[in-house]
Short mmCIF file of C-alpha atoms and ligand atoms in Angstrom, two decimals:
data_model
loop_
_atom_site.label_atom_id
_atom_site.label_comp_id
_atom_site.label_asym_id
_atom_site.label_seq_id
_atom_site.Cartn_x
_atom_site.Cartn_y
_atom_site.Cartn_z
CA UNK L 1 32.08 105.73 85.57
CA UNK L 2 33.40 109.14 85.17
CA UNK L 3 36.66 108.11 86.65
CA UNK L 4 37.03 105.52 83.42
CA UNK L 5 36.39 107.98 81.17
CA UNK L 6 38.93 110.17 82.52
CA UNK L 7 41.42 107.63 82.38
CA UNK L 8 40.18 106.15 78.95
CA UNK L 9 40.18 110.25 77.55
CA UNK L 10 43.90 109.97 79.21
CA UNK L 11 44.97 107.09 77.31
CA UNK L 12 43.91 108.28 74.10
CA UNK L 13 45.56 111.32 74.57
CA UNK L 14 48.86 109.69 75.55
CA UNK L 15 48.72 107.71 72.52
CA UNK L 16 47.89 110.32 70.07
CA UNK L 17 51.43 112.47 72.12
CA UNK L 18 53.11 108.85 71.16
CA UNK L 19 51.74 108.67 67.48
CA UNK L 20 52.86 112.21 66.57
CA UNK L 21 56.19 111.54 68.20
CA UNK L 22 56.88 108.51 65.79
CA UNK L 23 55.51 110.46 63.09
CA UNK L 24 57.86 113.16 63.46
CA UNK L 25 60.84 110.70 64.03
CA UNK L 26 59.87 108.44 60.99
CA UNK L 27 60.06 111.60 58.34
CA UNK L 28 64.05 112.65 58.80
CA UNK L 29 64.20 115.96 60.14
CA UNK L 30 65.87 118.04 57.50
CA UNK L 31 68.88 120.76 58.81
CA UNK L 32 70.28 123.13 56.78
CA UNK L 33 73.78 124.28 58.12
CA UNK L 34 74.66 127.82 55.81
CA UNK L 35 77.75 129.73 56.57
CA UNK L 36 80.07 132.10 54.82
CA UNK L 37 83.48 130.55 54.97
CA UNK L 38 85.53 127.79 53.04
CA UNK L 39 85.52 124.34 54.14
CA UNK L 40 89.09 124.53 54.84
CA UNK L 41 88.70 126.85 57.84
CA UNK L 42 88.06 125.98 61.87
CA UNK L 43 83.92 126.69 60.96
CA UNK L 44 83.77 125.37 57.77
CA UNK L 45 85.40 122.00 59.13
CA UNK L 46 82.97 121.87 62.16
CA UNK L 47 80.35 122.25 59.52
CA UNK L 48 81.33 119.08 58.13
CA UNK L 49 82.24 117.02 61.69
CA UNK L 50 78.52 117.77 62.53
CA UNK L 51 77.09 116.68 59.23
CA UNK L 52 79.37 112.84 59.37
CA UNK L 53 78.44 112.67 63.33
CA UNK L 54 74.92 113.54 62.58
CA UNK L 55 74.72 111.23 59.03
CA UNK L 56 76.90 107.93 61.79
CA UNK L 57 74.21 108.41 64.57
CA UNK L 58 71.37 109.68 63.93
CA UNK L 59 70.95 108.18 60.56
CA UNK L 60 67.48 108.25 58.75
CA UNK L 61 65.87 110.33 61.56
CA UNK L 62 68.50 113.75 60.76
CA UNK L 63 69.57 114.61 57.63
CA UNK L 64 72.36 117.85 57.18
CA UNK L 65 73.06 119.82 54.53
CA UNK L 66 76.21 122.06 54.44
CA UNK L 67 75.85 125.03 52.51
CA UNK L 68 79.41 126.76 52.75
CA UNK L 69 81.56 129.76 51.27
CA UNK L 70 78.04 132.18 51.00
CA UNK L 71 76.62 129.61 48.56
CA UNK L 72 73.12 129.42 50.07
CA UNK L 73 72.61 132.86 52.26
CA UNK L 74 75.40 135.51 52.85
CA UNK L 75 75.97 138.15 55.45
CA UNK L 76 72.88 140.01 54.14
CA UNK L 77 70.32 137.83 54.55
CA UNK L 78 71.64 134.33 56.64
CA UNK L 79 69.75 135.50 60.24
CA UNK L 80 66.93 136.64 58.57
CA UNK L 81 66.66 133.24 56.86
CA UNK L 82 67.06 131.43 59.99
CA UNK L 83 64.86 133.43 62.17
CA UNK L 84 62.55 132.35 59.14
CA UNK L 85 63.29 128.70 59.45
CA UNK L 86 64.38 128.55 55.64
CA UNK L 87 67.84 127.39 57.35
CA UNK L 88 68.36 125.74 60.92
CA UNK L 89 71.73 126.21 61.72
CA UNK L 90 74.30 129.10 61.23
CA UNK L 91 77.50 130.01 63.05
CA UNK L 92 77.71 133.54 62.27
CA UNK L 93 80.69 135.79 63.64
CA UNK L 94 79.66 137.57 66.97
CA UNK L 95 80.10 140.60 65.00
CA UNK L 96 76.65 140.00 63.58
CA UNK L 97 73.86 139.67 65.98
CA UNK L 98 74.01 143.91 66.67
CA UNK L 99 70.79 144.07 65.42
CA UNK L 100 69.32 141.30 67.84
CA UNK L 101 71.62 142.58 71.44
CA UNK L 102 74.27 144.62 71.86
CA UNK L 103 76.14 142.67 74.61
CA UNK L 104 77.70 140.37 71.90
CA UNK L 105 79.51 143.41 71.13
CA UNK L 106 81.78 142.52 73.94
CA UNK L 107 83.68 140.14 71.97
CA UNK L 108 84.62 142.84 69.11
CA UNK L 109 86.22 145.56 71.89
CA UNK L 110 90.21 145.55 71.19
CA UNK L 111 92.42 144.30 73.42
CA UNK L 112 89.95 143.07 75.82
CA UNK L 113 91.07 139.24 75.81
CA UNK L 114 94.67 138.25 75.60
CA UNK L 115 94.55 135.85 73.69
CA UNK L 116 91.92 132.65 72.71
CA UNK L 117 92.21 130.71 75.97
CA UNK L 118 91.00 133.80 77.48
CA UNK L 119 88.45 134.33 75.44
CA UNK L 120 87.23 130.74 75.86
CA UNK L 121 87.17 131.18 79.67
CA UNK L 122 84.86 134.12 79.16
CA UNK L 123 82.52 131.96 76.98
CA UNK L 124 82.39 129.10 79.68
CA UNK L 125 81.38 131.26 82.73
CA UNK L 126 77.69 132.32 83.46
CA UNK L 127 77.96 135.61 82.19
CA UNK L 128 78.96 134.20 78.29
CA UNK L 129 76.37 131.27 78.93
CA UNK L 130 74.06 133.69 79.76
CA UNK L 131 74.61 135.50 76.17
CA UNK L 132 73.76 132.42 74.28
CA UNK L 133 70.02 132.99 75.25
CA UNK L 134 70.13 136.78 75.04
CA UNK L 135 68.73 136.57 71.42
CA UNK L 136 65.49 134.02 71.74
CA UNK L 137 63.24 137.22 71.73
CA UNK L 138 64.05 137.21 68.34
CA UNK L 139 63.78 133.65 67.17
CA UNK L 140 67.47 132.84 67.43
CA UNK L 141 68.74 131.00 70.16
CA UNK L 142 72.47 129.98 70.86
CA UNK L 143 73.75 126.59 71.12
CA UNK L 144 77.26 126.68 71.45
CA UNK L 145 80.48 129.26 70.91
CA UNK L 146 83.19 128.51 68.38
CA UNK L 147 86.40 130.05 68.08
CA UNK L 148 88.06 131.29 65.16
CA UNK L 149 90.81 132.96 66.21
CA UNK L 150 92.00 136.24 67.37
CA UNK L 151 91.88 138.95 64.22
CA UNK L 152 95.69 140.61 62.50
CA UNK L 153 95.56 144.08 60.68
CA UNK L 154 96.42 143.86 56.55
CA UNK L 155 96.72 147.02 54.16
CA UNK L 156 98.40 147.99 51.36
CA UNK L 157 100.98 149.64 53.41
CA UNK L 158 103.45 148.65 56.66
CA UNK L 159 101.26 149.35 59.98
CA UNK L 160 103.50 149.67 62.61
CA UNK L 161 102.42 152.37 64.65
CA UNK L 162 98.38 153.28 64.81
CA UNK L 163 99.04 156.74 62.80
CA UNK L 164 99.91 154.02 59.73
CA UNK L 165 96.29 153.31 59.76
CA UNK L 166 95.33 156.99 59.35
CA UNK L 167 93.56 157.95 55.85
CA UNK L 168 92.99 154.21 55.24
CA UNK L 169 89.75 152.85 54.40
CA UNK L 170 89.02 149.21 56.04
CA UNK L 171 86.96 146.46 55.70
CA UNK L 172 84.64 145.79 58.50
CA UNK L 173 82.07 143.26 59.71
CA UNK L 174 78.95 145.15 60.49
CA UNK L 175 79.57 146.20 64.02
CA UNK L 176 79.37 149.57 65.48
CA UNK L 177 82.39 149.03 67.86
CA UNK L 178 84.85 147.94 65.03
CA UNK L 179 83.69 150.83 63.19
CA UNK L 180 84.68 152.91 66.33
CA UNK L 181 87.90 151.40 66.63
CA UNK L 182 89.34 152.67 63.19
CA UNK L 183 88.12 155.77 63.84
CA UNK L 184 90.40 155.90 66.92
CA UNK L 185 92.90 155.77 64.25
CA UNK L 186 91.81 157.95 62.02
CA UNK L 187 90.80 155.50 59.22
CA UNK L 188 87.16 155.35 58.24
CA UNK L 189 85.10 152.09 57.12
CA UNK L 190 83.06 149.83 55.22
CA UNK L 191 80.43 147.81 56.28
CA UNK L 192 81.03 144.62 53.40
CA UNK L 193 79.80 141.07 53.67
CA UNK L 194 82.81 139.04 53.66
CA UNK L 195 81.88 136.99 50.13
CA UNK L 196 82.91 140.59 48.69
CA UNK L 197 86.27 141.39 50.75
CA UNK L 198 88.53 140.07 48.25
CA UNK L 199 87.39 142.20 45.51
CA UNK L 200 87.11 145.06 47.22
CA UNK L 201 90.54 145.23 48.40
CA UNK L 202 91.74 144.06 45.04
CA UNK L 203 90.09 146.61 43.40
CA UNK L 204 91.23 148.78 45.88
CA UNK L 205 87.61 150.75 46.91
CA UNK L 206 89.04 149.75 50.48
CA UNK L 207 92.90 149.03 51.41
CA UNK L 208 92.87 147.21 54.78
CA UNK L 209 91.04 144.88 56.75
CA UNK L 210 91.35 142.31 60.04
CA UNK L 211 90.92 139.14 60.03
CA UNK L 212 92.19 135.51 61.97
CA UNK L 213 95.12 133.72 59.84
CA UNK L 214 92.61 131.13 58.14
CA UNK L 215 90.35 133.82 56.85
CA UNK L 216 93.26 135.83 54.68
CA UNK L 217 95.04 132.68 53.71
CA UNK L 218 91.12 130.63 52.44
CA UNK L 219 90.18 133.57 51.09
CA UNK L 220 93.23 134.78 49.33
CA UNK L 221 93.43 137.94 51.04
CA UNK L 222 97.63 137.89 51.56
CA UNK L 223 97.52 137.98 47.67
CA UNK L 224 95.79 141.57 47.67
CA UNK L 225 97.30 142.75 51.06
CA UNK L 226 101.12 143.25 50.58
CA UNK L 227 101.53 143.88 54.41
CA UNK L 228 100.01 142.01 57.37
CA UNK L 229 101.00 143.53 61.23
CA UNK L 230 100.45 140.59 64.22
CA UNK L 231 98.45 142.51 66.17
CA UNK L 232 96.17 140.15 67.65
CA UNK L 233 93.77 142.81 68.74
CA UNK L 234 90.62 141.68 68.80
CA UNK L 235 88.82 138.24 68.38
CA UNK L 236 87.03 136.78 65.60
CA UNK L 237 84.56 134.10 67.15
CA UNK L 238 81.14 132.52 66.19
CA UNK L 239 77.71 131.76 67.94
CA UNK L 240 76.09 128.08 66.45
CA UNK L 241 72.57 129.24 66.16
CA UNK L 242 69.34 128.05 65.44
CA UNK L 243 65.68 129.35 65.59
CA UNK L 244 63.99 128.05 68.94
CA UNK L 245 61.14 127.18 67.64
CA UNK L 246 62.61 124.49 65.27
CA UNK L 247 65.13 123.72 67.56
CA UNK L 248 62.52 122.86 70.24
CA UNK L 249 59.76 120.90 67.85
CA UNK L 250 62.65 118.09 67.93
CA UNK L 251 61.49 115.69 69.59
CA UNK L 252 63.78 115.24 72.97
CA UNK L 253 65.75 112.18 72.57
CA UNK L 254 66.60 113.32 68.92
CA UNK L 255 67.17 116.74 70.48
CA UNK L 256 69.33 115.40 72.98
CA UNK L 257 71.69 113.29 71.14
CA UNK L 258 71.89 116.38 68.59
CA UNK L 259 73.03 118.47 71.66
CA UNK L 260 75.92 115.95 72.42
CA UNK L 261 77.11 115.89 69.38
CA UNK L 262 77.20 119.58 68.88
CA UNK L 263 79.42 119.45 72.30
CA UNK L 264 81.85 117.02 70.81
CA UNK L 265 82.74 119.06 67.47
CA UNK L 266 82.67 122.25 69.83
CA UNK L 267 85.56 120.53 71.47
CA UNK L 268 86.80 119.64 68.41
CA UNK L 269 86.47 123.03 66.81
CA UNK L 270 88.17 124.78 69.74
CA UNK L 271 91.19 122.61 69.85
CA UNK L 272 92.36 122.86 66.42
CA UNK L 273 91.02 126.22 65.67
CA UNK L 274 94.61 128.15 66.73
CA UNK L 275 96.49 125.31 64.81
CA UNK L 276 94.74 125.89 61.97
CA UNK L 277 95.54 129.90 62.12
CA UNK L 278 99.56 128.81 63.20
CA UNK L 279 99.24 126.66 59.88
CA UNK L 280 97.90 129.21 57.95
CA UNK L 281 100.37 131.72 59.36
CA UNK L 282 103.09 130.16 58.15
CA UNK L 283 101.79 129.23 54.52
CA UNK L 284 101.03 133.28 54.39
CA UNK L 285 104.48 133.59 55.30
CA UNK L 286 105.80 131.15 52.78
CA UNK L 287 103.99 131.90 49.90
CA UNK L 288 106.44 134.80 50.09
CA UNK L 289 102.96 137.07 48.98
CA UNK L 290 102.72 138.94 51.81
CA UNK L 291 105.05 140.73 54.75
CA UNK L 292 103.83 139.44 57.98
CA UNK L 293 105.05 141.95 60.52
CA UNK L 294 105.79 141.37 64.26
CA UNK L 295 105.35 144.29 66.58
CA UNK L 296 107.57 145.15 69.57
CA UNK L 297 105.39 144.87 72.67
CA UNK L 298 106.17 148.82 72.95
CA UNK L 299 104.68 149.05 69.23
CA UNK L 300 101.50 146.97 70.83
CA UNK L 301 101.47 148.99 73.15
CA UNK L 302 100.68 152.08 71.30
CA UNK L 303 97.71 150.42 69.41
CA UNK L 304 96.05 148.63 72.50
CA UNK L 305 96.32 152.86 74.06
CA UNK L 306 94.88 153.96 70.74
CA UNK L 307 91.93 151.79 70.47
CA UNK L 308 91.17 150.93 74.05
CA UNK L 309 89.17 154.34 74.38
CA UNK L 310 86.27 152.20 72.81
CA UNK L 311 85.40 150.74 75.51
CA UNK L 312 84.43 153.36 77.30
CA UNK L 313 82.32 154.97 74.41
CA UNK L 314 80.64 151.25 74.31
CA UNK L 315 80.13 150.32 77.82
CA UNK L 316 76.57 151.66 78.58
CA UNK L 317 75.17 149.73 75.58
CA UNK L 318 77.24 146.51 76.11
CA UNK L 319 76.93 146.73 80.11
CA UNK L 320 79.64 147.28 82.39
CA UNK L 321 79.16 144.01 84.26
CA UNK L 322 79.80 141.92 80.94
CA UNK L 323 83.34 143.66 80.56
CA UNK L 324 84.72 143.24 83.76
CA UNK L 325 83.64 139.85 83.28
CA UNK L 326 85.58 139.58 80.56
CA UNK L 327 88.14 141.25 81.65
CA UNK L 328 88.81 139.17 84.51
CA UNK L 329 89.14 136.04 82.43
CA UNK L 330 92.98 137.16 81.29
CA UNK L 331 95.34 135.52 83.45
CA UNK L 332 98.52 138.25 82.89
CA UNK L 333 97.46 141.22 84.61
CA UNK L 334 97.89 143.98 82.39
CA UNK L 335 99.74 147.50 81.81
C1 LMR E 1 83.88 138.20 58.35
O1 LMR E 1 82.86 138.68 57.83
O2 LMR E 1 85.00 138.71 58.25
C2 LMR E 1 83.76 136.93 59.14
O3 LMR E 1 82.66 137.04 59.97
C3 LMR E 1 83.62 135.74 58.26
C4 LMR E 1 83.51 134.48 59.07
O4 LMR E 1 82.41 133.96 59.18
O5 LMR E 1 84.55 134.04 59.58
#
């Protein structure tokens, strides 16, 4: 008697687990993807890859809506609106999470990777998988890494050698380690979300700034910067983020299929991100608005010795263990 009560009480609650399952999956489960770049760009286009996969597979259970170019949430107040489930998915720089852990930082030390197949190793081995779940303490948990591309100095004067950069005042994402950097050369900072970069250097309250190729050329910045130096010192890459406890009330085949997806436009992403920058490049180069300058490797040189002293300053809050980690990752041994 008791034992068919048990198994009656057992059945009822497996259906009511079932009903609320096919509740949730009848009402489509709304995402709102918010970032701060144009759609033109290796994160704005994965924006819109997820949103047609999503919208081909998953249609009438997902619905995506892309929010680019800071029209929804800027730098100011995007995490806090995610960790607040007023938006599901952002793909902020790795420049941004300071606030939430300070290993990210790893990715903004200069001259650390040698380029962006090094910096993609890095993100495939434990120690980058592991920092895609170093934030869940604070509602935001990591799905996937997207590259941008690897970051070149403007100003409104030649940089050749780091003293060039001395007086200057530069644009900077809000990280404490890019902050150090310029200091290393004598320049000092500002802190500026990036929907406000172009008028500030216009206007001239700052005169420099770094950023990949398709971040000057989509946002105009070669048209306010008269000089660019190829410095590729540093990389400019993004985390795909959600809050946890959205991502995890999916229910699991949704969930899942959302997951694969997100792999295939990470793969997409990452192959045409550097092709995009190359393109960009050379319409920078074209438009005849700008002097892109190419350093010697001696001239390189002098800016990796210049800045490199950050990493020192940096490596008890980032952890040693995550830079040689990431140091390993470049195949050319270095000077
Ligand atoms: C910046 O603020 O310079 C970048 O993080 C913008 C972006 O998302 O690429």
């Amino acid at each position: 008697m008791l034992n068919s009560f048990r198994r009656l009480a057992f059945y009822a609650l497996a259906l009511a687990a079932c009903n609320s399952e096919l509740t949730l999956a009848d009402e489509p489960i709304h995402i709102k993807f918010s970032h701060v770049v144009a759609e033109n760009t290796p994160k704005g286009q994965g924006a819109l890859l997820f949103k047609s996969l999503v919208e081909e597979r998953l249609a009438g259970k997902v619905q995506v809506e892309v929010y680019p170019n800071s029209s929804l949430y800027g730098d100011a107040d995007e995490l806090e609106a995610l960790r607040n489930n007023q938006v599901q998915l952002l793909a902020p720089s790795l420049a941004k999470f300071e606030q939430y852990t300070k290993q990210l930082q790893v990715f903004d030390l200069p001259f650390l990777f040698d380029d962006i197949g090094a910096v993609n190793r890095f993100q495939k081995r434990a120690k980058g998988r592991q920092l895609l779940r170093s934030m869940e303490d604070h509602n935001i948990v990591g799905l996937a890494y997207w590259h941008n591309g690897m970051k070149q100095l403007s100003a409104n004067r030649t940089l050749i050698l780091p003293s060039d950069a001395s007086g200057l005042n530069f644009r900077i994402q809000p990280s404490a380690v890019l902050e150090a950097q310029f200091a290393k050369l004598g320049a000092t900072t500002q802190k500026l979300p990036f929907s406000e970069t172009f008028r500030a250097l216009q206007s001239g309250h700052v005169q420099g700034a770094e950023n990949p190729w398709s971040n000057i050329h989509s946002q105009k910045l070669h048209e306010v910067q008269p000089y660019i130096s190829e410095t590729n010192h540093g990389v400019l890459d993004y985390m795909l983020v959600s809050n946890p406890r959205f991502w995890y009330s999916i229910p699991h085949q949704i969930r899942t299929q959302l997951e694969s997806i997100i792999d295939e436009v990470t793969f997409a992403v990452n192959k045409q991100a550097e092709a995009d920058n190359q393109r960009d490049r050379q319409r920078i180069i074209e438009s005849g608005q700008s002097k892109v300058i190419s350093l010697t490797p001696e001239q390189r040189q002098a800016w990796r010795e210049a800045m490199r002293p950050v990493w020192q300053q940096f490596e008890g809050v980032i952890g040693e263990d995550i830079i040689k980690a990431a140091e390993i990752v470049n195949r050319k041994k270095r000077s």
